[in-house]
PDB file of C-alpha atoms in Angstrom:
ATOM      1  CA  MET A   1      83.237 106.696  67.363  1.00 55.00           C
ATOM      2  CA  ALA A   2      84.528 105.639  70.737  1.00 73.00           C
ATOM      3  CA  LEU A   3      83.106 103.456  73.027  1.00 81.00           C
ATOM      4  CA  SER A   4      80.601 105.241  74.427  1.00 86.00           C
ATOM      5  CA  ILE A   5      79.489 104.346  78.601  1.00 88.00           C
ATOM      6  CA  GLU A   6      75.481 104.350  77.164  1.00 88.00           C
ATOM      7  CA  SER A   7      76.175 102.336  74.377  1.00 90.00           C
ATOM      8  CA  LEU A   8      78.839  99.777  77.913  1.00 90.00           C
ATOM      9  CA  ARG A   9      75.704 100.181  80.009  1.00 90.00           C
ATOM     10  CA  ALA A  10      73.635  98.556  77.401  1.00 90.00           C
ATOM     11  CA  PHE A  11      76.037  95.956  76.887  1.00 91.00           C
ATOM     12  CA  GLN A  12      76.111  95.498  79.829  1.00 91.00           C
ATOM     13  CA  ALA A  13      72.058  94.950  80.195  1.00 90.00           C
ATOM     14  CA  VAL A  14      71.867  92.343  77.603  1.00 91.00           C
ATOM     15  CA  ALA A  15      74.303  89.926  78.374  1.00 90.00           C
ATOM     16  CA  GLU A  16      73.447  89.705  81.770  1.00 90.00           C
ATOM     17  CA  THR A  17      69.538  89.093  81.240  1.00 90.00           C
ATOM     18  CA  GLY A  18      70.552  87.340  78.329  1.00 90.00           C
ATOM     19  CA  SER A  19      67.039  89.266  76.225  1.00 90.00           C
ATOM     20  CA  PHE A  20      67.696  92.440  74.769  1.00 88.00           C
ATOM     21  CA  THR A  21      63.754  92.845  75.738  1.00 87.00           C
ATOM     22  CA  ARG A  22      64.746  92.823  79.384  1.00 87.00           C
ATOM     23  CA  SER A  23      67.911  95.482  78.604  1.00 86.00           C
ATOM     24  CA  ALA A  24      65.332  98.109  77.912  1.00 84.00           C
ATOM     25  CA  GLU A  25      63.617  96.756  81.343  1.00 81.00           C
ATOM     26  CA  LYS A  26      67.129  97.597  83.152  1.00 81.00           C
ATOM     27  CA  ILE A  27      68.646 100.626  81.449  1.00 82.00           C
ATOM     28  CA  CYS A  28      65.624 102.320  81.275  1.00 77.00           C
ATOM     29  CA  LYS A  29      64.687 103.083  77.241  1.00 82.00           C
ATOM     30  CA  THR A  30      62.706 100.889  74.718  1.00 85.00           C
ATOM     31  CA  GLN A  31      64.215  97.346  72.756  1.00 88.00           C
ATOM     32  CA  ALA A  32      65.275  99.816  69.646  1.00 89.00           C
ATOM     33  CA  ALA A  33      67.430 101.178  71.226  1.00 88.00           C
ATOM     34  CA  VAL A  34      68.984  98.794  72.989  1.00 89.00           C
ATOM     35  CA  SER A  35      69.591  96.766  69.551  1.00 90.00           C
ATOM     36  CA  LEU A  36      70.738 100.107  67.728  1.00 91.00           C
ATOM     37  CA  GLN A  37      73.549 100.649  71.094  1.00 90.00           C
ATOM     38  CA  ILE A  38      74.534  97.683  70.694  1.00 91.00           C
ATOM     39  CA  ARG A  39      74.756  96.710  66.707  1.00 91.00           C
ATOM     40  CA  GLN A  40      77.522 100.159  66.731  1.00 90.00           C
ATOM     41  CA  LEU A  41      79.131  98.447  69.329  1.00 90.00           C
ATOM     42  CA  GLU A  42      79.904  94.936  66.721  1.00 89.00           C
ATOM     43  CA  HIS A  43      80.255  98.047  63.815  1.00 89.00           C
ATOM     44  CA  TYR A  44      82.758 100.151  65.935  1.00 89.00           C
ATOM     45  CA  LEU A  45      84.404  96.953  66.725  1.00 89.00           C
ATOM     46  CA  GLY A  46      84.232  94.619  63.998  1.00 90.00           C
ATOM     47  CA  LYS A  47      82.805  91.507  66.409  1.00 90.00           C
ATOM     48  CA  ASP A  48      80.246  89.889  66.497  1.00 92.00           C
ATOM     49  CA  LEU A  49      79.292  90.300  70.678  1.00 91.00           C
ATOM     50  CA  PHE A  50      75.887  88.176  70.940  1.00 92.00           C
ATOM     51  CA  LEU A  51      74.628  84.672  69.781  1.00 91.00           C
ATOM     52  CA  ARG A  52      71.348  86.113  68.572  1.00 89.00           C
ATOM     53  CA  GLU A  53      68.939  82.514  69.190  1.00 87.00           C
ATOM     54  CA  ARG A  54      64.937  82.006  70.056  1.00 84.00           C
ATOM     55  CA  SER A  55      66.334  81.451  73.655  1.00 84.00           C
ATOM     56  CA  GLY A  56      67.696  84.605  74.183  1.00 87.00           C
ATOM     57  CA  ALA A  57      71.348  86.656  73.769  1.00 90.00           C
ATOM     58  CA  LYS A  58      74.176  84.636  74.040  1.00 91.00           C
ATOM     59  CA  LEU A  59      78.080  86.089  74.305  1.00 92.00           C
ATOM     60  CA  THR A  60      80.001  84.948  71.858  1.00 93.00           C
ATOM     61  CA  GLU A  61      83.722  84.701  72.157  1.00 93.00           C
ATOM     62  CA  HIS A  62      84.446  88.547  71.455  1.00 92.00           C
ATOM     63  CA  GLY A  63      81.625  89.646  73.721  1.00 90.00           C
ATOM     64  CA  ARG A  64      82.798  87.806  76.814  1.00 92.00           C
ATOM     65  CA  VAL A  65      86.520  89.541  76.797  1.00 92.00           C
ATOM     66  CA  LEU A  66      84.284  93.029  76.684  1.00 91.00           C
ATOM     67  CA  HIS A  67      82.886  91.615  78.915  1.00 90.00           C
ATOM     68  CA  LYS A  68      85.253  91.353  81.192  1.00 90.00           C
ATOM     69  CA  TYR A  69      86.544  95.064  80.549  1.00 91.00           C
ATOM     70  CA  ALA A  70      83.281  96.911  80.626  1.00 90.00           C
ATOM     71  CA  SER A  71      82.425  95.759  84.406  1.00 88.00           C
ATOM     72  CA  LYS A  72      85.640  97.160  84.669  1.00 90.00           C
ATOM     73  CA  ILE A  73      85.509 100.379  83.138  1.00 91.00           C
ATOM     74  CA  LEU A  74      81.058 100.794  83.861  1.00 89.00           C
ATOM     75  CA  SER A  75      82.417 100.707  88.212  1.00 87.00           C
ATOM     76  CA  ALA A  76      85.840 102.724  87.542  1.00 88.00           C
ATOM     77  CA  HIS A  77      82.945 105.429  86.299  1.00 86.00           C
ATOM     78  CA  SER A  78      80.664 104.923  88.623  1.00 81.00           C
ATOM     79  CA  GLU A  79      83.515 106.074  91.644  1.00 78.00           C
ATOM     80  CA  VAL A  80      85.042 109.133  89.535  1.00 81.00           C
ATOM     81  CA  ILE A  81      80.932 110.630  89.959  1.00 77.00           C
ATOM     82  CA  SER A  82      80.906 109.364  92.583  1.00 69.00           C
ATOM     83  CA  ARG A  83      83.721 111.043  94.749  1.00 68.00           C
ATOM     84  CA  LEU A  84      83.578 114.101  92.398  1.00 72.00           C
ATOM     85  CA  SER A  85      80.013 114.945  93.100  1.00 66.00           C
ATOM     86  CA  HIS A  86      80.162 113.699  96.534  1.00 59.00           C
ATOM     87  CA  PRO A  87      83.742 114.584  97.783  1.00 57.00           C
ATOM     88  CA  GLU A  88      84.810 113.704 100.652  1.00 60.00           C
ATOM     89  CA  PRO A  89      84.672 114.993 103.951  1.00 58.00           C
ATOM     90  CA  VAL A  90      87.192 117.666 104.626  1.00 67.00           C
ATOM     91  CA  SER A  91      90.028 116.534 107.971  1.00 76.00           C
ATOM     92  CA  THR A  92      92.023 119.482 109.280  1.00 82.00           C
ATOM     93  CA  ILE A  93      95.526 117.745 110.920  1.00 82.00           C
ATOM     94  CA  ARG A  94      97.071 119.895 113.435  1.00 87.00           C
ATOM     95  CA  PHE A  95     101.309 118.484 113.390  1.00 86.00           C
ATOM     96  CA  GLY A  96     103.205 119.316 115.472  1.00 90.00           C
ATOM     97  CA  ILE A  97     106.951 119.244 114.386  1.00 88.00           C
ATOM     98  CA  PRO A  98     109.561 120.953 116.278  1.00 87.00           C
ATOM     99  CA  ASP A  99     112.006 123.489 115.262  1.00 84.00           C
ATOM    100  CA  ASP A 100     115.781 121.081 115.513  1.00 80.00           C
ATOM    101  CA  TYR A 101     113.749 119.784 111.888  1.00 79.00           C
ATOM    102  CA  LYS A 102     111.618 121.741 110.240  1.00 78.00           C
ATOM    103  CA  LEU A 103     114.558 122.950 107.257  1.00 73.00           C
ATOM    104  CA  THR A 104     115.875 119.467 106.637  1.00 70.00           C
ATOM    105  CA  CYS A 105     112.534 117.558 106.891  1.00 73.00           C
ATOM    106  CA  LEU A 106     109.177 120.246 106.918  1.00 75.00           C
ATOM    107  CA  PRO A 107     108.549 120.913 102.993  1.00 75.00           C
ATOM    108  CA  VAL A 108     109.487 117.037 102.379  1.00 70.00           C
ATOM    109  CA  LEU A 109     106.946 116.231 104.613  1.00 73.00           C
ATOM    110  CA  LEU A 110     104.022 118.903 103.387  1.00 76.00           C
ATOM    111  CA  SER A 111     104.177 117.555 100.083  1.00 71.00           C
ATOM    112  CA  CYS A 112     104.331 114.602 100.786  1.00 68.00           C
ATOM    113  CA  PHE A 113     100.702 115.381 102.728  1.00 72.00           C
ATOM    114  CA  ASN A 114      99.174 117.010 100.126  1.00 71.00           C
ATOM    115  CA  GLU A 115      99.881 114.152  97.188  1.00 66.00           C
ATOM    116  CA  VAL A 116      98.817 111.097  99.514  1.00 67.00           C
ATOM    117  CA  PHE A 117      96.180 113.144 101.440  1.00 71.00           C
ATOM    118  CA  PRO A 118      94.066 115.312  99.092  1.00 72.00           C
ATOM    119  CA  ASN A 119      91.211 115.977 101.544  1.00 74.00           C
ATOM    120  CA  VAL A 120      92.940 116.588 104.873  1.00 78.00           C
ATOM    121  CA  ILE A 121      94.864 119.873 105.753  1.00 82.00           C
ATOM    122  CA  ILE A 122      97.720 120.619 107.774  1.00 83.00           C
ATOM    123  CA  GLU A 123      98.396 122.495 110.256  1.00 88.00           C
ATOM    124  CA  ALA A 124     102.082 123.056 111.359  1.00 88.00           C
ATOM    125  CA  GLU A 125     102.981 124.469 114.708  1.00 92.00           C
ATOM    126  CA  ILE A 126     107.671 125.826 114.731  1.00 90.00           C
ATOM    127  CA  GLU A 127     107.743 124.567 118.348  1.00 89.00           C
ATOM    128  CA  SER A 128     110.591 123.032 121.360  1.00 86.00           C
ATOM    129  CA  THR A 129     108.998 120.045 121.993  1.00 87.00           C
ATOM    130  CA  TYR A 130     109.032 121.418 125.093  1.00 87.00           C
ATOM    131  CA  GLU A 131     105.759 123.367 123.950  1.00 90.00           C
ATOM    132  CA  LEU A 132     104.478 120.645 121.851  1.00 91.00           C
ATOM    133  CA  GLU A 133     103.924 118.653 124.832  1.00 90.00           C
ATOM    134  CA  GLN A 134     102.521 121.878 126.230  1.00 92.00           C
ATOM    135  CA  LEU A 135     100.045 121.921 123.338  1.00 92.00           C
ATOM    136  CA  LEU A 136      99.809 117.657 122.707  1.00 90.00           C
ATOM    137  CA  ASP A 137      98.376 117.909 126.857  1.00 90.00           C
ATOM    138  CA  ARG A 138      95.605 121.224 125.475  1.00 91.00           C
ATOM    139  CA  GLY A 139      94.557 119.170 123.033  1.00 87.00           C
ATOM    140  CA  GLU A 140      96.027 121.543 120.872  1.00 91.00           C
ATOM    141  CA  LEU A 141      97.207 119.391 118.703  1.00 89.00           C
ATOM    142  CA  ASP A 142      96.636 116.081 117.165  1.00 85.00           C
ATOM    143  CA  LEU A 143      99.816 114.503 116.527  1.00 84.00           C
ATOM    144  CA  ALA A 144     103.332 115.475 116.675  1.00 86.00           C
ATOM    145  CA  VAL A 145     107.330 115.024 116.298  1.00 86.00           C
ATOM    146  CA  ILE A 146     109.772 115.109 120.055  1.00 87.00           C
ATOM    147  CA  THR A 147     112.771 114.962 121.174  1.00 85.00           C
ATOM    148  CA  LYS A 148     113.575 112.799 124.059  1.00 82.00           C
ATOM    149  CA  ALA A 149     116.739 111.823 126.498  1.00 80.00           C
ATOM    150  CA  LEU A 150     117.754 108.163 125.530  1.00 75.00           C
ATOM    151  CA  SER A 151     117.205 106.540 128.750  1.00 68.00           C
ATOM    152  CA  GLU A 152     114.360 109.104 130.174  1.00 60.00           C
ATOM    153  CA  GLY A 153     111.087 106.641 129.648  1.00 54.00           C
ATOM    154  CA  GLU A 154     108.858 105.298 126.736  1.00 53.00           C
ATOM    155  CA  GLN A 155     106.421 108.617 125.788  1.00 54.00           C
ATOM    156  CA  GLY A 156     104.875 108.338 122.923  1.00 51.00           C
ATOM    157  CA  ASP A 157     105.764 106.497 119.034  1.00 61.00           C
ATOM    158  CA  LYS A 158     109.526 105.958 119.063  1.00 63.00           C
ATOM    159  CA  PHE A 159     111.167 105.205 115.468  1.00 66.00           C
ATOM    160  CA  MET A 160     114.549 106.336 115.126  1.00 75.00           C
ATOM    161  CA  VAL A 161     117.906 107.256 117.009  1.00 81.00           C
ATOM    162  CA  ASP A 162     119.816 110.671 116.561  1.00 83.00           C
ATOM    163  CA  ARG A 163     122.573 112.234 118.762  1.00 85.00           C
ATOM    164  CA  LEU A 164     122.588 115.384 120.235  1.00 88.00           C
ATOM    165  CA  ILE A 165     125.784 116.749 119.672  1.00 90.00           C
ATOM    166  CA  TRP A 166     128.614 120.832 120.906  1.00 93.00           C
ATOM    167  CA  ALA A 167     129.200 121.827 117.006  1.00 93.00           C
ATOM    168  CA  SER A 168     131.721 124.631 116.398  1.00 94.00           C
ATOM    169  CA  ALA A 169     132.714 126.158 112.836  1.00 94.00           C
ATOM    170  CA  ILE A 170     135.223 123.715 111.837  1.00 92.00           C
ATOM    171  CA  ASP A 171     138.039 126.794 111.925  1.00 91.00           C
ATOM    172  CA  SER A 172     136.854 128.602 115.147  1.00 93.00           C
ATOM    173  CA  LYS A 173     138.962 128.035 118.491  1.00 93.00           C
ATOM    174  CA  ALA A 174     135.823 129.460 119.565  1.00 94.00           C
ATOM    175  CA  TYR A 175     135.083 125.972 121.731  1.00 92.00           C
ATOM    176  CA  MET A 176     138.556 127.519 123.508  1.00 93.00           C
ATOM    177  CA  GLU A 177     137.921 130.561 124.719  1.00 94.00           C
ATOM    178  CA  ARG A 178     136.332 130.859 128.955  1.00 94.00           C
ATOM    179  CA  PRO A 179     133.755 131.605 128.770  1.00 96.00           C
ATOM    180  CA  LEU A 180     132.671 129.806 126.637  1.00 95.00           C
ATOM    181  CA  PRO A 181     130.639 131.027 124.018  1.00 96.00           C
ATOM    182  CA  LEU A 182     127.012 130.010 123.488  1.00 95.00           C
ATOM    183  CA  ALA A 183     124.555 130.146 120.957  1.00 93.00           C
ATOM    184  CA  ILE A 184     121.491 130.163 122.933  1.00 87.00           C
ATOM    185  CA  TYR A 185     118.281 129.348 122.984  1.00 84.00           C
ATOM    186  CA  THR A 186     114.708 131.568 124.287  1.00 82.00           C
ATOM    187  CA  LYS A 187     112.353 128.997 124.470  1.00 74.00           C
ATOM    188  CA  PRO A 188     112.250 125.989 126.956  1.00 76.00           C
ATOM    189  CA  SER A 189     114.371 123.611 125.534  1.00 78.00           C
ATOM    190  CA  GLN A 190     115.373 120.462 127.095  1.00 80.00           C
ATOM    191  CA  PHE A 191     118.377 120.619 124.675  1.00 82.00           C
ATOM    192  CA  TYR A 192     120.283 123.968 126.525  1.00 84.00           C
ATOM    193  CA  GLU A 193     118.881 122.468 129.307  1.00 86.00           C
ATOM    194  CA  TRP A 194     120.745 119.069 128.923  1.00 86.00           C
ATOM    195  CA  ALA A 195     124.401 121.087 127.199  1.00 88.00           C
ATOM    196  CA  ILE A 196     124.201 123.617 130.558  1.00 90.00           C
ATOM    197  CA  SER A 197     124.420 120.576 132.373  1.00 90.00           C
ATOM    198  CA  THR A 198     127.073 119.073 131.230  1.00 89.00           C
ATOM    199  CA  LEU A 199     129.271 122.277 131.079  1.00 91.00           C
ATOM    200  CA  ASP A 200     128.425 122.369 135.370  1.00 91.00           C
ATOM    201  CA  ALA A 201     129.070 118.994 135.844  1.00 89.00           C
ATOM    202  CA  VAL A 202     132.799 119.200 134.512  1.00 87.00           C
ATOM    203  CA  GLY A 203     133.245 123.124 136.003  1.00 90.00           C
ATOM    204  CA  VAL A 204     133.050 125.429 131.947  1.00 91.00           C
ATOM    205  CA  LYS A 205     131.961 128.292 133.137  1.00 93.00           C
ATOM    206  CA  TYR A 206     130.266 129.963 130.251  1.00 94.00           C
ATOM    207  CA  ARG A 207     128.262 132.590 128.174  1.00 95.00           C
ATOM    208  CA  THR A 208     125.646 133.726 126.328  1.00 93.00           C
ATOM    209  CA  ALA A 209     127.322 135.153 122.735  1.00 95.00           C
ATOM    210  CA  ILE A 210     123.605 134.745 120.892  1.00 94.00           C
ATOM    211  CA  SER A 211     120.418 134.267 122.022  1.00 91.00           C
ATOM    212  CA  SER A 212     117.559 134.091 119.392  1.00 89.00           C
ATOM    213  CA  SER A 213     113.511 131.736 119.161  1.00 83.00           C
ATOM    214  CA  ASP A 214     114.930 131.308 116.027  1.00 84.00           C
ATOM    215  CA  ILE A 215     116.840 127.760 115.560  1.00 83.00           C
ATOM    216  CA  THR A 216     118.273 129.935 112.031  1.00 86.00           C
ATOM    217  CA  THR A 217     119.107 132.929 113.524  1.00 90.00           C
ATOM    218  CA  LEU A 218     121.766 130.299 115.675  1.00 90.00           C
ATOM    219  CA  HIS A 219     123.237 128.053 113.515  1.00 89.00           C
ATOM    220  CA  ALA A 220     124.711 132.039 111.497  1.00 92.00           C
ATOM    221  CA  ALA A 221     126.487 132.095 114.420  1.00 93.00           C
ATOM    222  CA  VAL A 222     128.009 129.120 114.464  1.00 94.00           C
ATOM    223  CA  SER A 223     128.280 128.703 111.205  1.00 93.00           C
ATOM    224  CA  ALA A 224     130.230 132.330 111.670  1.00 94.00           C
ATOM    225  CA  GLY A 225     132.549 131.117 114.701  1.00 94.00           C
ATOM    226  CA  TYR A 226     130.666 132.994 116.635  1.00 94.00           C
ATOM    227  CA  ALA A 227     129.819 130.478 119.454  1.00 95.00           C
ATOM    228  CA  VAL A 228     128.818 126.983 119.652  1.00 95.00           C
ATOM    229  CA  ALA A 229     126.581 125.158 120.255  1.00 93.00           C
ATOM    230  CA  PRO A 230     124.379 121.982 121.140  1.00 92.00           C
ATOM    231  CA  MET A 231     122.233 120.626 117.830  1.00 89.00           C
ATOM    232  CA  LEU A 232     121.646 117.569 116.342  1.00 85.00           C
ATOM    233  CA  GLU A 233     123.823 115.389 114.416  1.00 84.00           C
ATOM    234  CA  SER A 234     121.266 115.148 111.446  1.00 78.00           C
ATOM    235  CA  GLU A 235     121.261 118.954 111.059  1.00 77.00           C
ATOM    236  CA  ILE A 236     124.809 119.723 111.271  1.00 79.00           C
ATOM    237  CA  SER A 237     125.223 121.625 108.562  1.00 76.00           C
ATOM    238  CA  ILE A 238     128.676 122.074 105.365  1.00 75.00           C
ATOM    239  CA  GLY A 239     131.327 123.811 107.472  1.00 84.00           C
ATOM    240  CA  LEU A 240     130.718 122.594 110.854  1.00 88.00           C
ATOM    241  CA  LYS A 241     132.754 119.972 112.798  1.00 89.00           C
ATOM    242  CA  GLN A 242     131.627 117.993 116.010  1.00 89.00           C
ATOM    243  CA  LEU A 243     133.056 118.938 118.960  1.00 90.00           C
ATOM    244  CA  ASP A 244     134.156 115.822 122.004  1.00 84.00           C
ATOM    245  CA  VAL A 245     136.101 115.794 125.148  1.00 84.00           C
ATOM    246  CA  SER A 246     139.789 116.160 123.930  1.00 85.00           C
ATOM    247  CA  ASP A 247     138.416 119.724 123.230  1.00 87.00           C
ATOM    248  CA  GLY A 248     137.097 120.017 126.292  1.00 86.00           C
ATOM    249  CA  LEU A 249     133.347 119.322 126.195  1.00 88.00           C
ATOM    250  CA  THR A 250     131.447 116.165 127.587  1.00 85.00           C
ATOM    251  CA  SER A 251     129.259 113.643 125.914  1.00 87.00           C
ATOM    252  CA  LEU A 252     125.592 115.324 125.166  1.00 88.00           C
ATOM    253  CA  PRO A 253     122.921 112.723 125.607  1.00 85.00           C
ATOM    254  CA  THR A 254     121.405 110.605 122.788  1.00 86.00           C
ATOM    255  CA  VAL A 255     117.865 111.479 121.153  1.00 85.00           C
ATOM    256  CA  LYS A 256     114.506 109.253 120.921  1.00 84.00           C
ATOM    257  CA  VAL A 257     112.554 110.695 117.927  1.00 82.00           C
ATOM    258  CA  CYS A 258     108.630 110.544 118.510  1.00 82.00           C
ATOM    259  CA  LEU A 259     105.541 110.455 117.523  1.00 80.00           C
ATOM    260  CA  ALA A 260     103.909 112.160 120.063  1.00 83.00           C
ATOM    261  CA  TYR A 261      99.628 111.980 120.402  1.00 80.00           C
ATOM    262  CA  PRO A 262      97.433 114.401 123.127  1.00 82.00           C
ATOM    263  CA  LYS A 263      96.197 112.139 125.809  1.00 75.00           C
ATOM    264  CA  GLY A 264      92.982 109.274 124.884  1.00 67.00           C
ATOM    265  CA  SER A 265      92.884 108.269 121.587  1.00 57.00           C
ATOM    266  CA  SER A 266      93.863 109.569 118.052  1.00 60.00           C
ATOM    267  CA  SER A 267      91.953 109.629 115.036  1.00 62.00           C
ATOM    268  CA  ASN A 268      92.818 107.103 112.040  1.00 66.00           C
ATOM    269  CA  VAL A 269      94.128 110.134 110.240  1.00 63.00           C
ATOM    270  CA  SER A 270      96.485 110.816 112.220  1.00 64.00           C
ATOM    271  CA  ARG A 271      97.766 107.502 113.000  1.00 67.00           C
ATOM    272  CA  LYS A 272      98.009 107.471 108.690  1.00 68.00           C
ATOM    273  CA  LEU A 273     100.075 110.065 108.756  1.00 67.00           C
ATOM    274  CA  ALA A 274     101.794 109.695 111.595  1.00 67.00           C
ATOM    275  CA  ASN A 275     102.827 106.080 109.414  1.00 67.00           C
ATOM    276  CA  LEU A 276     104.288 108.403 106.358  1.00 66.00           C
ATOM    277  CA  ILE A 277     106.042 110.837 109.070  1.00 66.00           C
ATOM    278  CA  ALA A 278     108.728 107.741 110.464  1.00 63.00           C
ATOM    279  CA  ASP A 279     108.343 106.725 107.243  1.00 63.00           C
ATOM    280  CA  ASP A 280     109.979 109.549 105.247  1.00 60.00           C
ATOM    281  CA  ILE A 281     111.943 111.857 108.097  1.00 61.00           C
ATOM    282  CA  SER A 282     113.571 108.368 109.330  1.00 58.00           C
ATOM    283  CA  LYS A 283     114.836 108.462 105.543  1.00 63.00           C
ATOM    284  CA  ILE A 284     115.515 112.064 105.077  1.00 59.00           C
ATOM    285  CA  ILE A 285     117.523 112.301 108.408  1.00 56.00           C
ATOM    286  CA  GLY A 286     119.646 109.269 108.356  1.00 57.00           C
ATOM    287  CA  ARG A 287     120.097 110.238 104.051  1.00 57.00           C
ATOM    288  CA  LYS A 288     121.543 113.925 106.299  1.00 52.00           C
ATOM    289  CA  VAL A 289     123.696 111.849 107.952  1.00 51.00           C
ATOM    290  CA  SER A 290     125.798 109.973 106.008  1.00 56.00           C
ATOM    291  CA  GLU A 291     126.100 112.822 103.347  1.00 54.00           C
ATOM    292  CA  VAL A 292     127.795 115.045 106.196  1.00 49.00           C
ATOM    293  CA  LYS A 293     129.633 112.714 107.391  1.00 51.00           C
ATOM    294  CA  LYS A 294     130.742 111.340 103.655  1.00 54.00           C
ATOM    295  CA  CYS A 295     131.087 115.669 103.696  1.00 48.00           C
ATOM    296  CA  ARG A 296     133.239 115.825 106.498  1.00 46.00           C
ATOM    297  CA  ASN A 297     135.504 113.043 106.396  1.00 47.00           C
ATOM    298  CA  SER A 298     135.981 114.492 102.977  1.00 48.00           C
ATOM    299  CA  PHE A 299     136.989 117.884 104.349  1.00 39.00           C
ATOM    300  CA  ALA A 300     139.251 116.275 106.994  1.00 40.00           C
ATOM    301  CA  ARG A 301     141.694 114.361 104.388  1.00 42.00           C
ATOM    302  CA  LYS A 302     142.052 117.418 102.467  1.00 44.00           C
ATOM    303  CA  SER A 303     142.788 119.670 104.990  1.00 42.00           C
ATOM    304  CA  LEU A 304     143.768 117.601 107.909  1.00 40.00           C
ATOM    305  CA  GLY A 305     146.147 114.454 106.181  1.00 44.00           C
ATOM    306  CA  ASN A 306     144.909 111.165 105.756  1.00 44.00           C
ATOM    307  CA  ASP A 307     146.549 109.325 109.281  1.00 42.00           C
ATOM    308  CA  VAL A 308     143.320 112.145 111.478  1.00 36.00           C
ATOM    309  CA  ALA A 309     141.003 111.817 108.971  1.00 37.00           C
ATOM    310  CA  TYR A 310     140.697 108.062 109.852  1.00 37.00           C
ATOM    311  CA  LYS A 311     140.437 108.911 113.489  1.00 35.00           C
ATOM    312  CA  LEU A 312     138.032 110.674 112.825  1.00 34.00           C
ATOM    313  CA  GLN A 313     135.705 108.441 110.455  1.00 39.00           C
ATOM    314  CA  ASN A 314     136.542 105.647 112.933  1.00 39.00           C
ATOM    315  CA  PHE A 315     135.914 108.114 116.177  1.00 35.00           C
ATOM    316  CA  GLN A 316     132.414 108.540 114.685  1.00 38.00           C
TER     317      GLN A 316
END
């Protein structure tokens, strides 16, 4: 015999009323049925649970122990029944994230969403920051991760900083070509506007080597040594290198990563998701940057020698 809910409910009623008669009335059973359930409990546990006196039923020491656990068990039982019989209403959150973070961050975020918020449906939109801001302005998103130049005025809740850098394949000489072959994002993009502006400012001629609305296609072109492109440091994959002023290219802006909401108030669910996103993305990106730097330094030591590797490490 296991501890049945009905037996525990009868026990709880007697413990609270101190009377088999009143407890029977409370749980709508006969006094005989209540007495039988209590005797079965005592027989199963091998302990007396009540002192039966003329003044009523009083808990024994063992009865007080069971009373503490019975209260928790019955409370949890009621909560489960209520939760499953009347599930919480399902919420839908329209969430936007830039193309740049879709490979490293999106899979982990969606997995966390499902685990922490099982009753929330996430509709993910993958676009450039420019387009995500347009969607927010039109009220078509509830929450979005956006990237802005660190020097720009505050917009949204900043939770981390990333670096925009020029990237090239490690063994590629494409960055030495003039006009400079670029992998260009065809959608409106602040990153590419900043990149073009810096090239124009120093008089570097450039050409479009490949253009695409898919960020992974551009990464593939850079990895193949076919072109160079502005990328976030956290998105630099193994096999790529960072270009700098010594390669004839100027520095690009430091980027702040923000959580943005539509104009007006945001929902409680959106705010809860925002906290989860900020924590997870910060960890993911921080870990990715550390891994890339570690592999980059290891490659430099093997291929370029310790002196160059030391300079590279200190430059970072």
